[in-house]
XYZ file of C-alpha atoms in Angstrom:
182
model
C 0.000 0.000 0.000
C 1.422 3.404 -0.987
C 0.902 6.465 1.130
C -1.064 9.390 -0.259
C 0.851 11.807 1.952
C 3.316 14.062 0.171
C 5.757 16.641 1.391
C 4.187 20.081 0.922
C 5.763 22.270 -1.737
C 7.875 24.876 0.160
C 7.112 27.452 -2.576
C 3.535 26.655 -3.634
C 3.242 29.712 -5.896
C 6.276 28.879 -8.008
C 6.765 26.321 -10.713
C 9.973 24.323 -10.780
C 12.444 25.552 -13.408
C 11.556 22.573 -15.599
C 7.790 23.138 -15.206
C 8.190 26.871 -15.886
C 10.182 26.218 -19.071
C 7.539 23.725 -20.226
C 4.669 26.067 -19.359
C 6.322 28.976 -21.185
C 6.166 26.956 -24.404
C 2.416 26.364 -24.038
C 0.627 29.310 -22.373
C 1.137 33.061 -21.884
C 2.626 33.981 -18.509
C 1.259 36.988 -16.541
C 3.727 39.643 -15.386
C 3.653 43.045 -13.711
C 6.049 45.793 -14.749
C 6.715 49.031 -12.886
C 8.293 52.321 -13.835
C 9.604 53.585 -10.472
C 9.120 57.337 -10.151
C 10.183 60.164 -7.881
C 7.375 62.714 -7.800
C 7.036 66.261 -6.495
C 4.402 67.428 -3.981
C 1.854 67.768 -6.810
C 2.463 64.214 -7.995
C 4.366 65.246 -11.140
C 7.210 62.964 -12.174
C 10.639 64.446 -11.573
C 12.667 61.277 -12.220
C 12.052 57.710 -13.341
C 14.183 54.704 -12.516
C 15.680 52.347 -15.098
C 17.454 49.157 -14.063
C 20.692 47.771 -15.372
C 20.717 43.964 -15.182
C 21.895 40.806 -16.829
C 19.357 39.506 -19.353
C 18.076 36.057 -18.368
C 17.586 35.281 -22.069
C 20.978 36.321 -23.469
C 23.309 36.940 -20.512
C 24.008 40.456 -21.849
C 23.961 43.570 -19.666
C 20.759 45.456 -20.549
C 18.531 48.303 -19.391
C 15.023 47.349 -18.283
C 12.112 48.104 -15.958
C 11.078 46.480 -12.692
C 9.358 43.281 -13.774
C 8.307 39.881 -12.514
C 5.769 37.084 -12.713
C 2.479 36.980 -10.874
C 2.413 33.790 -8.815
C -0.545 31.448 -8.512
C -2.967 32.754 -5.818
C -1.133 36.095 -5.634
C -3.029 39.349 -6.112
C -1.782 41.889 -8.652
C -1.134 44.324 -5.772
C 0.958 41.754 -3.902
C 2.870 40.815 -7.068
C 3.656 44.460 -7.790
C 4.812 45.053 -4.206
C 6.929 41.861 -4.180
C 8.622 42.571 -7.514
C 9.400 46.175 -6.610
C 10.958 44.971 -3.361
C 12.809 42.182 -5.223
C 14.408 44.673 -7.636
C 14.675 47.870 -5.550
C 15.020 46.588 -1.994
C 12.732 46.600 1.046
C 13.291 50.305 1.799
C 12.016 51.591 -1.598
C 8.596 52.306 -0.053
C 6.408 52.188 -3.165
C 3.114 54.093 -3.076
C 0.744 51.751 -4.886
C -2.410 53.460 -6.135
C -5.780 52.604 -4.559
C -7.044 51.416 -7.937
C -4.677 49.190 -9.850
C -5.660 50.203 -13.366
C -2.506 49.749 -15.465
C -0.980 52.406 -17.689
C -1.030 49.834 -20.471
C -1.104 46.119 -21.089
C 1.961 44.791 -22.871
C 2.058 41.607 -24.896
C 5.400 39.974 -25.594
C 5.889 37.293 -28.231
C 8.818 34.888 -28.542
C 9.306 35.745 -32.213
C 10.557 39.213 -33.195
C 8.374 41.364 -35.420
C 4.904 40.263 -34.270
C 4.745 43.360 -32.031
C 7.422 45.844 -30.949
C 7.708 43.854 -27.681
C 9.766 40.676 -27.697
C 10.761 38.029 -25.143
C 12.595 35.078 -26.711
C 11.650 32.822 -23.763
C 7.880 33.042 -24.012
C 4.549 34.592 -24.864
C 3.852 36.921 -21.938
C 1.308 39.529 -20.935
C 2.327 42.325 -18.562
C 0.303 44.898 -16.670
C 2.388 48.092 -16.638
C 2.266 50.672 -13.822
C 3.973 53.932 -12.858
C 4.725 53.603 -9.145
C 6.045 56.468 -7.031
C 8.726 55.361 -4.577
C 9.722 57.467 -1.586
C 12.459 55.448 0.084
C 16.010 54.360 -0.550
C 16.310 52.159 -3.629
C 19.117 49.611 -3.556
C 19.068 47.203 -6.513
C 19.013 43.548 -5.500
C 19.155 40.068 -6.972
C 19.955 40.339 -10.690
C 19.492 44.134 -10.755
C 22.969 45.694 -10.875
C 22.137 49.403 -10.807
C 19.211 51.822 -10.764
C 19.638 55.006 -12.782
C 17.336 57.962 -12.082
C 16.536 59.991 -15.195
C 14.457 63.071 -15.856
C 11.572 62.443 -18.257
C 13.543 64.298 -20.939
C 16.628 62.114 -20.398
C 14.440 58.994 -20.463
C 13.144 59.953 -23.907
C 16.600 59.942 -25.503
C 16.363 57.596 -28.514
C 19.584 55.854 -27.477
C 18.067 54.934 -24.086
C 14.648 53.971 -25.484
C 16.267 51.702 -28.083
C 18.542 50.213 -25.415
C 15.691 49.010 -23.201
C 15.194 45.243 -23.212
C 12.593 43.693 -25.490
C 11.072 46.938 -26.772
C 10.354 48.361 -23.318
C 11.271 51.815 -24.600
C 7.755 51.901 -26.044
C 6.311 51.128 -22.596
C 8.411 53.849 -20.999
C 7.119 56.408 -23.523
C 3.527 55.287 -22.875
C 4.037 55.545 -19.109
C 5.469 59.066 -19.359
C 2.625 60.187 -21.653
C 0.003 58.600 -19.373
C 1.434 60.380 -16.331
C 1.475 63.756 -18.094
C 5.280 63.995 -17.963
C 5.374 64.393 -21.763
C 2.875 65.740 -24.222
């Protein structure tokens, strides 16, 4: 007689690396992305944060936004909070809005050219937010550096083209949505 008791999964919201790789080939994966922002007393963006990290797909050093998967049974709010803390540290103190309506919804395809957004690992859908942060941001895990840029600096074509997977388009949309550019 075999026992039906199993050891509980210590990380029930995560897939194993093998299961994640297999799932990525079959279904879109949900992500949240955040454009960290420093705002003035009127809520106008003074600076936005762009990460420097090693690309999980290519191993190259790239510029990107705060980003991460939404785990099973995790709310969007909790996923956004967790991924901001993962990339910017526990003292970033993000101010999540009361209503989590995204700036835009991004769709990444594994094959270049289907849309301006590309992720060679998978088909992914991301909810994109501008999130003011008030604390000390110290990049963690695979984030190497956080660069604070004025909206004008962030719109430099060289930076926009340098952002991973077409995220320059998302950054422009986020700045337009927030009123930082016209």
